[in-house]
PDB file of C-alpha atoms in Angstrom:
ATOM      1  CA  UNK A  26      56.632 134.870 113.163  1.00  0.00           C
ATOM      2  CA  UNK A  27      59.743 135.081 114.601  1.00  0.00           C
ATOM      3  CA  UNK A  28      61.921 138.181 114.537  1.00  0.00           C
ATOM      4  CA  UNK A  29      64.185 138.847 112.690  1.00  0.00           C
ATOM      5  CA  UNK A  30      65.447 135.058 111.224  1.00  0.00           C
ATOM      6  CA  UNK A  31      62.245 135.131 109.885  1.00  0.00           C
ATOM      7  CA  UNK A  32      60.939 138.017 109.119  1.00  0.00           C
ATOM      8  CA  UNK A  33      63.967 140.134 107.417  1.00  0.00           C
ATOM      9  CA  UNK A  34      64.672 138.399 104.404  1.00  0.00           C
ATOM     10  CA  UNK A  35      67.543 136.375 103.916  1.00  0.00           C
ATOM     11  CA  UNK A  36      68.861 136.722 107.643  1.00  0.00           C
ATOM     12  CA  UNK A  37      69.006 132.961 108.383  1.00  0.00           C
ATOM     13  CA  UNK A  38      70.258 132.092 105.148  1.00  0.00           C
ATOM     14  CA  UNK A  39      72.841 134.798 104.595  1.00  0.00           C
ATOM     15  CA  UNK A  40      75.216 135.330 107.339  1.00  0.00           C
ATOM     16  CA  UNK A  41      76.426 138.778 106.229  1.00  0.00           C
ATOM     17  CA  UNK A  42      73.254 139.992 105.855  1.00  0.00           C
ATOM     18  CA  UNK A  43      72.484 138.776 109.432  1.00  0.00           C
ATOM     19  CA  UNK A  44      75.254 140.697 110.715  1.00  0.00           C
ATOM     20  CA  UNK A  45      74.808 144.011 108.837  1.00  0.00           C
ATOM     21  CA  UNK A  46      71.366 144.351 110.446  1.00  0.00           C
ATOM     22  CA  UNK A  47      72.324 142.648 114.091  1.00  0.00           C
ATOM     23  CA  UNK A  48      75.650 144.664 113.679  1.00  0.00           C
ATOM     24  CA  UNK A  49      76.048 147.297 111.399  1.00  0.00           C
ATOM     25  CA  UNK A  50      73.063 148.840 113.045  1.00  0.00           C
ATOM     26  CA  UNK A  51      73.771 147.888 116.329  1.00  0.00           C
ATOM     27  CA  UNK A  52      73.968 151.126 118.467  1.00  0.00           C
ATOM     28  CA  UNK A  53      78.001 150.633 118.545  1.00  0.00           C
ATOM     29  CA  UNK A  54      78.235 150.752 115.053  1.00  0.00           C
ATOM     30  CA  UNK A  55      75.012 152.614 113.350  1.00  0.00           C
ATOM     31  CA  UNK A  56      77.045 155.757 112.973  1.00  0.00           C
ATOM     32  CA  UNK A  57      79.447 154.360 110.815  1.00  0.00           C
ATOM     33  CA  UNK A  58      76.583 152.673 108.441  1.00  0.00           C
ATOM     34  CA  UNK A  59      79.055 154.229 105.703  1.00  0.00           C
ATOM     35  CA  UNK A  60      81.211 152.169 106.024  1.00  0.00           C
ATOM     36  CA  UNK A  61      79.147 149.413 104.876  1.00  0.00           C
ATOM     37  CA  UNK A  62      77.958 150.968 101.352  1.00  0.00           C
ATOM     38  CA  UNK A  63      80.821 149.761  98.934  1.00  0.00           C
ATOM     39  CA  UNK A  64      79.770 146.571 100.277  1.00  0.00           C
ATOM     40  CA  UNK A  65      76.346 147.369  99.922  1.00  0.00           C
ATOM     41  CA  UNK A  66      75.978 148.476  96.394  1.00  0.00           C
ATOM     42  CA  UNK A  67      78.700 145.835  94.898  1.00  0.00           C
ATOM     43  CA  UNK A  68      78.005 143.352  92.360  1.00  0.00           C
ATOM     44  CA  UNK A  69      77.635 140.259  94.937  1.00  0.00           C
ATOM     45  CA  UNK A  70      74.816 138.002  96.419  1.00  0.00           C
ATOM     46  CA  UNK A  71      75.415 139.863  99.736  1.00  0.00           C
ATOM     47  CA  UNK A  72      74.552 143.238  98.203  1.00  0.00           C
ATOM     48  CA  UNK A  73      71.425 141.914  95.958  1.00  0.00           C
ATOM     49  CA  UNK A  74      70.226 140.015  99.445  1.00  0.00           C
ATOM     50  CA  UNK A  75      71.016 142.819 101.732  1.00  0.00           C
ATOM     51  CA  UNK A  76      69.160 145.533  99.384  1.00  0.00           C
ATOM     52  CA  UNK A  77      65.841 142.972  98.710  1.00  0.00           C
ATOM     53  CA  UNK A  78      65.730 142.873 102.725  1.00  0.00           C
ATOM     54  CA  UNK A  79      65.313 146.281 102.843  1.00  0.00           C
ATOM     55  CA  UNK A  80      63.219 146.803 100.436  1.00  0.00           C
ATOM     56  CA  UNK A  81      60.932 144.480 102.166  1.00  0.00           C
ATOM     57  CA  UNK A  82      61.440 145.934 105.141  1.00  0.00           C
ATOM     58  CA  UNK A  83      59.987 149.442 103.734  1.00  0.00           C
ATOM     59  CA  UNK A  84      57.083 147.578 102.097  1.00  0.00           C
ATOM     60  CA  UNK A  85      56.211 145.038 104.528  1.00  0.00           C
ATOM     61  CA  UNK A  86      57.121 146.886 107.286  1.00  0.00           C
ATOM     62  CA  UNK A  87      57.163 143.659 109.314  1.00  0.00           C
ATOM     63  CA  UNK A  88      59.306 144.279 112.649  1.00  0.00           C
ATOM     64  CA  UNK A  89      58.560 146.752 115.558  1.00  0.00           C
ATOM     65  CA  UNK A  90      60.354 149.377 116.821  1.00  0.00           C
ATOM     66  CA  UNK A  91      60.402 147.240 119.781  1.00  0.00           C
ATOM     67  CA  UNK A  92      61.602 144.186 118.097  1.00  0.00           C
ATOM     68  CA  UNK A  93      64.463 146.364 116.916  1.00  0.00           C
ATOM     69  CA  UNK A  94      65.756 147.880 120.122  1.00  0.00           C
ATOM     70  CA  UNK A  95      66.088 144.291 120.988  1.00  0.00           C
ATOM     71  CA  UNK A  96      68.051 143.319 117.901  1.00  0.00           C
ATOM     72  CA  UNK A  97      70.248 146.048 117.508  1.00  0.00           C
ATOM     73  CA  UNK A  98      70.087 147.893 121.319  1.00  0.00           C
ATOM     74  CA  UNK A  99      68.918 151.273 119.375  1.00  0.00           C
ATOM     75  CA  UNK A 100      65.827 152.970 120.217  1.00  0.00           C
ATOM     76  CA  UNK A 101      63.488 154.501 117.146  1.00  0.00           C
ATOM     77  CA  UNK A 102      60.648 154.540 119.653  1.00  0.00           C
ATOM     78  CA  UNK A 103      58.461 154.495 117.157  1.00  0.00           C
ATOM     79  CA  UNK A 104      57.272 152.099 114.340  1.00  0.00           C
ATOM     80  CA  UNK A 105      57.526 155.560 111.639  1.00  0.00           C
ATOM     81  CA  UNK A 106      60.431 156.475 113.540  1.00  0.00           C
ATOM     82  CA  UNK A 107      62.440 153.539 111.956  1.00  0.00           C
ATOM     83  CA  UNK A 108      61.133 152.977 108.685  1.00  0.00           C
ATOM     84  CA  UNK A 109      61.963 156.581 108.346  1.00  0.00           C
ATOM     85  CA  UNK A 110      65.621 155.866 108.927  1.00  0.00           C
ATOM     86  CA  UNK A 111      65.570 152.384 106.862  1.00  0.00           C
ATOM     87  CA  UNK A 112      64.330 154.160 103.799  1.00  0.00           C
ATOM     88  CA  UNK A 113      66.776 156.937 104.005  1.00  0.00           C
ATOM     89  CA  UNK A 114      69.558 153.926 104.462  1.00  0.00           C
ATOM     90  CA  UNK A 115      68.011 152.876 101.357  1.00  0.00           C
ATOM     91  CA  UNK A 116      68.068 156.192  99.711  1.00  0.00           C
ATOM     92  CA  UNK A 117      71.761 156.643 100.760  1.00  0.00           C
ATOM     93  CA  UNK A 118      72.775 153.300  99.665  1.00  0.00           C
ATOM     94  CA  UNK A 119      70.709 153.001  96.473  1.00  0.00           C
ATOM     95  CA  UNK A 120      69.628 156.290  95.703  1.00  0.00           C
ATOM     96  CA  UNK A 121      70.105 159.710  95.586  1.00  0.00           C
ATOM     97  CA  UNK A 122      70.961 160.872  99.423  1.00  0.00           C
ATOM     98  CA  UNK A 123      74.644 161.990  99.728  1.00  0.00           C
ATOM     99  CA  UNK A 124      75.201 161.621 103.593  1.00  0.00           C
ATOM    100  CA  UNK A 125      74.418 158.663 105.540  1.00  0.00           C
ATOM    101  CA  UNK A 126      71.168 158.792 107.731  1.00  0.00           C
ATOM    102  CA  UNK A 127      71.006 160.310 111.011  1.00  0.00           C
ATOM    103  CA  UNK A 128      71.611 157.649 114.107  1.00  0.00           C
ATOM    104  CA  UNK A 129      69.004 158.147 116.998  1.00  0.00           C
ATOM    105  CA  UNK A 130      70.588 160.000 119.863  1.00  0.00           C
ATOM    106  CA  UNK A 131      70.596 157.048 122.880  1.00  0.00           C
ATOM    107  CA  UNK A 132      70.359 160.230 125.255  1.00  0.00           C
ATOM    108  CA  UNK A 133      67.062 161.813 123.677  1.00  0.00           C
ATOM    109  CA  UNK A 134      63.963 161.444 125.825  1.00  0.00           C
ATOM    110  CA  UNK A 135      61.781 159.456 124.354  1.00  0.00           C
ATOM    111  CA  UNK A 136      58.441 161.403 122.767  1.00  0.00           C
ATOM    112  CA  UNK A 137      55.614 162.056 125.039  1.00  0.00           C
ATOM    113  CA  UNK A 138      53.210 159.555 123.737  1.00  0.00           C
ATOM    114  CA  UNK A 139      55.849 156.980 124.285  1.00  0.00           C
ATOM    115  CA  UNK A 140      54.786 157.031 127.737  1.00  0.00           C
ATOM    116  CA  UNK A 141      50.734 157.106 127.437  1.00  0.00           C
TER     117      UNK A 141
END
């Protein structure tokens, strides 16, 4: 498969859902991910695409950390790493979180067994 037009669903065929993951997330704009709810949680084809991407994203859990530095330039470093922040995008977006999820920080070293 070929990441992400097609694994992340509706990517190729949505445009705006193509650009909130290559560009909402992208490490100039992930902290300002709330930006993007009201669009996100509206009553359009973009929001009901954007959330079923996600949650296939958290079930599947299709793309690699790697794959996603690539996409977006930011850095989970690890698979669990990102999903963790996905489903607490998910949480904020659809759920119950208040506050936005926590960017990485580009300066942190990268965890030990990153480099075994």
């Amino acid at each position: 498969m070929r990441f992400p037009e097609t694994v992340i669903p509706h990517y190729a065929s949505d445009p705006k859902v193509a650009a909130f993951f290559s560009g909402a997330l992208n490490v100039e704009w992930i902290d300002d991910v709330h930006e993007m709810k009201p669009g996100a949680t509206g009553k359009t084809s973009y929001a009901r695409h954007l959330k079923e991407a996600l949650q296939y994203l958290l079930s599947e859990r299709p793309a690699s950390s790697r794959e996603w530095a690539l996409m977006t330039g930011v850095s989970f470093w690890e698979d669990d790493r990102l999903y963790a922040y996905l489903q607490d995008l998910y949480s904020y977006f659809y759920g119950d979180r208040q506050e936005p999820p926590q960017a990485p920080d580009p300066e942190e070293t990268p965890p030990e067994k990153y480099w075994k």
